[in-house]
XYZ file of C-alpha atoms in Angstrom:
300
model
C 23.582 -25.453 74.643
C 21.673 -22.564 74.279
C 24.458 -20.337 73.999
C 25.658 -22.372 71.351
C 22.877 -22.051 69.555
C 22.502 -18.396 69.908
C 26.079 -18.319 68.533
C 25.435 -20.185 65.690
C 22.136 -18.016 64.505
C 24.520 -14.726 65.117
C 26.948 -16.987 62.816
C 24.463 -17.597 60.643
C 22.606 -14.359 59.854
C 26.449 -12.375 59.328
C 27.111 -14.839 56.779
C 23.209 -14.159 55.014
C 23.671 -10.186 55.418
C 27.400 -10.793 53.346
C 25.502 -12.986 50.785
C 26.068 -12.515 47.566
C 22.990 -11.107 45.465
C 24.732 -12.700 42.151
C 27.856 -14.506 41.206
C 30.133 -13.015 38.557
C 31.151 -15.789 36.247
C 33.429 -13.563 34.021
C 33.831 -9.587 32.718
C 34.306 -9.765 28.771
C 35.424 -6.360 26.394
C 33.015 -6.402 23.810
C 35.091 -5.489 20.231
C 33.901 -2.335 19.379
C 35.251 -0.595 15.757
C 37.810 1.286 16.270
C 36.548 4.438 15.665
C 33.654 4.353 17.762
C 33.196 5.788 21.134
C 30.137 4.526 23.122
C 28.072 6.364 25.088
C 25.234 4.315 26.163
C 25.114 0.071 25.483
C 21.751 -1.539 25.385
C 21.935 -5.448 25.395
C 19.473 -7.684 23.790
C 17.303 -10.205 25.918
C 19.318 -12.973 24.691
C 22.818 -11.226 25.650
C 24.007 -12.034 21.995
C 24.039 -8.321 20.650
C 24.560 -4.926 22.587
C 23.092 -1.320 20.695
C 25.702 1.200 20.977
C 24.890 4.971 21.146
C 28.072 6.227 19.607
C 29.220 9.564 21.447
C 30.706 11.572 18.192
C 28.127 10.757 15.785
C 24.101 10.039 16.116
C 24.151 6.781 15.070
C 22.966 3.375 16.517
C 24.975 0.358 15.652
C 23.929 -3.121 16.691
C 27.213 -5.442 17.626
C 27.388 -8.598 18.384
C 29.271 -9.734 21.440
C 30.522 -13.359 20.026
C 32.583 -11.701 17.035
C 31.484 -8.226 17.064
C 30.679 -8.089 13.751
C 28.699 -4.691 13.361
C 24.980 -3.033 11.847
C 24.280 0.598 11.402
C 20.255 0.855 12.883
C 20.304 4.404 12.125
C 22.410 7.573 11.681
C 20.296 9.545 13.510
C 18.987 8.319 17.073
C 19.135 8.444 20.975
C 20.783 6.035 22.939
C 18.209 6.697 25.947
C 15.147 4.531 25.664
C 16.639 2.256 23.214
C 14.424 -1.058 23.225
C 14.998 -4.424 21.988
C 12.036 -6.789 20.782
C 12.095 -10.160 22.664
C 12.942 -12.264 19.382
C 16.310 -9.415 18.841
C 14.325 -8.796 15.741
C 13.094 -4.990 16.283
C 15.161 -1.856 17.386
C 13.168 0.549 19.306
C 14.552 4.301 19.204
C 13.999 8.315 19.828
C 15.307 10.336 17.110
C 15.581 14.104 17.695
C 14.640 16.667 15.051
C 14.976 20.596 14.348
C 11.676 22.354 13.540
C 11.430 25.421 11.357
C 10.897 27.495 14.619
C 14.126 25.849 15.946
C 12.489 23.633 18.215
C 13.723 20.350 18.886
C 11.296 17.375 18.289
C 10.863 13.857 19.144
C 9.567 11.125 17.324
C 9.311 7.570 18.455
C 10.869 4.929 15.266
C 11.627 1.237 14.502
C 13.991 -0.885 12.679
C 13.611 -4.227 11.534
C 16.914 -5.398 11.868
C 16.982 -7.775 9.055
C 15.830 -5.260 6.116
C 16.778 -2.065 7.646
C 12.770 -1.062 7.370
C 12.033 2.199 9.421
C 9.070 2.488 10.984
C 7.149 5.739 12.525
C 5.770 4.855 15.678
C 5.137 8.614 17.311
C 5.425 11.168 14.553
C 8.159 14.090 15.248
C 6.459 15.955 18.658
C 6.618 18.336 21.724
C 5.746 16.060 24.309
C 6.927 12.803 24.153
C 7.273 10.959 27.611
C 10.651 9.533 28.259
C 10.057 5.980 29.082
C 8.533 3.172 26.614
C 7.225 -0.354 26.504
C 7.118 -2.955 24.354
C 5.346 -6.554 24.069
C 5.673 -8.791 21.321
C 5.692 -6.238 18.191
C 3.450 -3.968 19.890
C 4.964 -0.678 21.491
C 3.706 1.709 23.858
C 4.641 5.138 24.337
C 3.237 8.043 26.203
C 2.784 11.563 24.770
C 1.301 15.177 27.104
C -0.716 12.049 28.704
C -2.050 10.182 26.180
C -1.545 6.633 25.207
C 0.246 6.092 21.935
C 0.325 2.312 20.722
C 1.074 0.777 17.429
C 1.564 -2.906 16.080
C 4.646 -3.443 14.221
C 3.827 -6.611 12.114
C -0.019 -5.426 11.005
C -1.843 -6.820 13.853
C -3.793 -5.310 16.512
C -1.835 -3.151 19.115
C -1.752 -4.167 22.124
C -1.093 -1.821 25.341
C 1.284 -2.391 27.551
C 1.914 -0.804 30.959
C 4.519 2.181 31.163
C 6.157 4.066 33.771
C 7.636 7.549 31.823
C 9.047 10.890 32.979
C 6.576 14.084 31.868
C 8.235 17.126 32.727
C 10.175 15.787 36.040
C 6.343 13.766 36.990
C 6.575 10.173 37.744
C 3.564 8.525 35.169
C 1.832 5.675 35.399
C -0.112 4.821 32.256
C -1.868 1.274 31.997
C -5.689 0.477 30.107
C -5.295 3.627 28.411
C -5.415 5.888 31.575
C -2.114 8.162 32.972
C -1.773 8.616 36.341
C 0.956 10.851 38.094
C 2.658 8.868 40.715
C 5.539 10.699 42.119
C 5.593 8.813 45.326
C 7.883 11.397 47.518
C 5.841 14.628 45.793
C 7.174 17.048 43.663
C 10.800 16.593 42.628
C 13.048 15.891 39.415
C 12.363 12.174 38.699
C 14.260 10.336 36.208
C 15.026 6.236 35.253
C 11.867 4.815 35.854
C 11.691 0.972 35.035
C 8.692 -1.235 35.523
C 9.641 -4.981 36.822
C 9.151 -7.719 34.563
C 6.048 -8.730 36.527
C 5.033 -5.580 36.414
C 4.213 -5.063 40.027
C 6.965 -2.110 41.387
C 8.946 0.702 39.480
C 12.379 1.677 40.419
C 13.272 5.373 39.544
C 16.098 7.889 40.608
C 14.638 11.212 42.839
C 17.591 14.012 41.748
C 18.932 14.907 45.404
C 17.746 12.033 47.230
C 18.609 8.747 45.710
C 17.097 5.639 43.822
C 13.811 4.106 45.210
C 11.649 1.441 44.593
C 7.796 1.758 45.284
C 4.376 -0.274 43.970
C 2.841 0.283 40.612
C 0.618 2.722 43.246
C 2.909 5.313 44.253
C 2.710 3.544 47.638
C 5.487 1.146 49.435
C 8.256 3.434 49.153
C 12.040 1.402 49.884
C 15.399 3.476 49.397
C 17.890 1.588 47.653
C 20.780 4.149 48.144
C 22.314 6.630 45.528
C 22.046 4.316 42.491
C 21.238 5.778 39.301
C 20.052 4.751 36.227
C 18.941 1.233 38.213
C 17.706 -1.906 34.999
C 15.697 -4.626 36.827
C 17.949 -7.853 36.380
C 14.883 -10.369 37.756
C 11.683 -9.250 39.971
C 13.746 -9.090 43.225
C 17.286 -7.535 42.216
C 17.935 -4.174 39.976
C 21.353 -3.037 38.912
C 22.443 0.767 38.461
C 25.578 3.078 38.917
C 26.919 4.372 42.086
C 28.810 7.572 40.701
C 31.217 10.351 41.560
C 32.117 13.312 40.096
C 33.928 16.355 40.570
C 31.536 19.100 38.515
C 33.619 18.479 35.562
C 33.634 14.534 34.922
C 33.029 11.267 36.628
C 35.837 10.543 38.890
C 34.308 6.643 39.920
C 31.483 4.983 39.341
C 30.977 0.912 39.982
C 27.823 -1.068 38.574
C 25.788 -1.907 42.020
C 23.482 -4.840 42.406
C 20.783 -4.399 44.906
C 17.683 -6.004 46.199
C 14.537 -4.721 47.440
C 16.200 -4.556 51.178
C 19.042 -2.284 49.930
C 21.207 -5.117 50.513
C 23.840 -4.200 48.017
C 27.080 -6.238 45.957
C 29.419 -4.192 43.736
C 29.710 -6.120 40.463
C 33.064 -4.297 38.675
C 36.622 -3.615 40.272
C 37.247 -0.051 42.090
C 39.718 0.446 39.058
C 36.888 0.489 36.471
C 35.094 3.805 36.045
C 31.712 1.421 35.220
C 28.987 3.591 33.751
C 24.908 2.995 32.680
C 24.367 -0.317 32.681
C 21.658 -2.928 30.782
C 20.138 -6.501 31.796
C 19.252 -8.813 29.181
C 15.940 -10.135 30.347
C 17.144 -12.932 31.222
C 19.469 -12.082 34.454
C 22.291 -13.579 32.565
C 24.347 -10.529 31.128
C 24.954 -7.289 32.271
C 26.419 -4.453 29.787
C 28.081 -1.125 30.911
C 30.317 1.621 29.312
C 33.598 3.348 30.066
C 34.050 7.070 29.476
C 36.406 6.043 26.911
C 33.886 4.350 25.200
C 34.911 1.014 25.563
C 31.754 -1.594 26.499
C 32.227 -4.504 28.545
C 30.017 -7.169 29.419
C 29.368 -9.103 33.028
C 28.508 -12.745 32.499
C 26.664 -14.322 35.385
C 26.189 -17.939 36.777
């Protein structure tokens, strides 16, 4: 009886380490103009409308999945750090700039999607942090250090916690106050997200892989080489597990993992499945091609 028993457990826990981390309900194309060429997709937190970095020009373009019907945000912008406003009523973007001395400049802008009105968050600067946050129509941003907030509808601002990259640094900033993490010392950081509780960051270490530690630089977990890793819920982050040659990407598959490094590949070993983004409610999943095309994981 025992052994039976014994059996069953060993049954039992092979079946939980093969357990699926998510269930795919369907992979959509999302109808793109025909001209444009994505680069980088940013999905609402609804899932209704994906922001499109388009690779041969600088403009942002808001498209809806249903019908794809289209919206220029701006002609000049950055598809990295693009942020959505929980209502899908505010576009969050970097736009790069030329100085007079030739130096390239960041500033930190908004759209309001329904009247097209642009507004300066971070004026044009040296030092801008990658890596921004935003709650209700207040954003947060981080520049050499120092806390940059700013209502968008007139009201107070409120500050919001941010993980950003300074210089290859790992920062913390929350209650006004930056503090350098970089949990593993010195290195090249890069994609640092904070979970939607706001309890761990996941971030990429250039030469060793993606990781997962507490808002304290301390419980380090390696999820594997996974780059560019979105938190889909507070237990599960999704990211790219690419290849390339030195030239261009010769694979790449969207990755689902959980805080074990339990992992479940999400797109088919066909796709060449590149930088993807979780509406905030753990229902969609967007990703790119390297032709450009975007498609769009719905899950149960």
């Amino acid at each position: 009886m025992r052994k039976t028993l014994f059996s069953a457990a060993l049954a039992l826990a092979a079946i939980a380490a093969h357990a699926q981390l998510v269930e795919v309900a369907s992979v959509k194309e999302v109808n793109l103009p025909q001209n444009m060429v994505a680069s980088i997709p940013t999905i609402s937190p609804d899932g209704s409308f994906v922001v499109i970095s388009d690779a041969g020009t600088d403009a942002l373009t808001k498209v809806n999945i249903a019908d794809g019907a289209t919206q220029l945000i701006t002609t000049n912008g950055n598809g990295h750090d693009v942020t959505i406003s929980a209502d899908g009523s505010r576009v969050v973007f970097r736009q790069n700039t030329i100085d007079r001395r030739h130096l390239r400049r960041t500033a930190l802008k908004s759209v309001e999607v329904a009247t097209g009105l642009e507004t300066e968050i971070v004026a044009p600067t040296r030092r801008l942090n990658t890596g921004i946050a935003m709650a209700g129509n207040s954003v947060t941003a981080v520049e050499n250090g120092r806390v940059r907030a700013r209502s968008l509808d007139g009201s107070r601002a409120q500050q919001t916690a941010v993980v950003s990259i300074n210089y290859g640094h790992l920062d913390y900033t929350v209650n006004g106050r930056t503090v350098t993490l970089d949990p593993q010392g010195r290195g090249s950081y890069l994609w640092p997200a904070l979970s939607p509780d706001g309890t761990k960051v996941v971030y990429y270490l250039a030469g060793r892989g993606c990781f997962v530690c507490d808002v304290d630089g301390t419980n380090v977990r390696r999820l594997g080489m996974l780059r560019g890793a979105k938190w889909l819920n507070n237990e599960i982050v999704v990211g790219m597990n690419d290849v390339d040659n030195g030239e261009f990407v010769t694979s790449s598959s969207i990755i689902a993992s959980d805080l074990q490094g339990q992992r479940q590949t999400l797109t088919a070993d066909d796709t060449i499945a590149m930088y993807p983004s979780a509406s905030a409610d753990g229902k969609n999943i967007a990703y790119v091609t390297p032709e450009g095309r975007v498609f769009i994981i719905n899950l149960k």
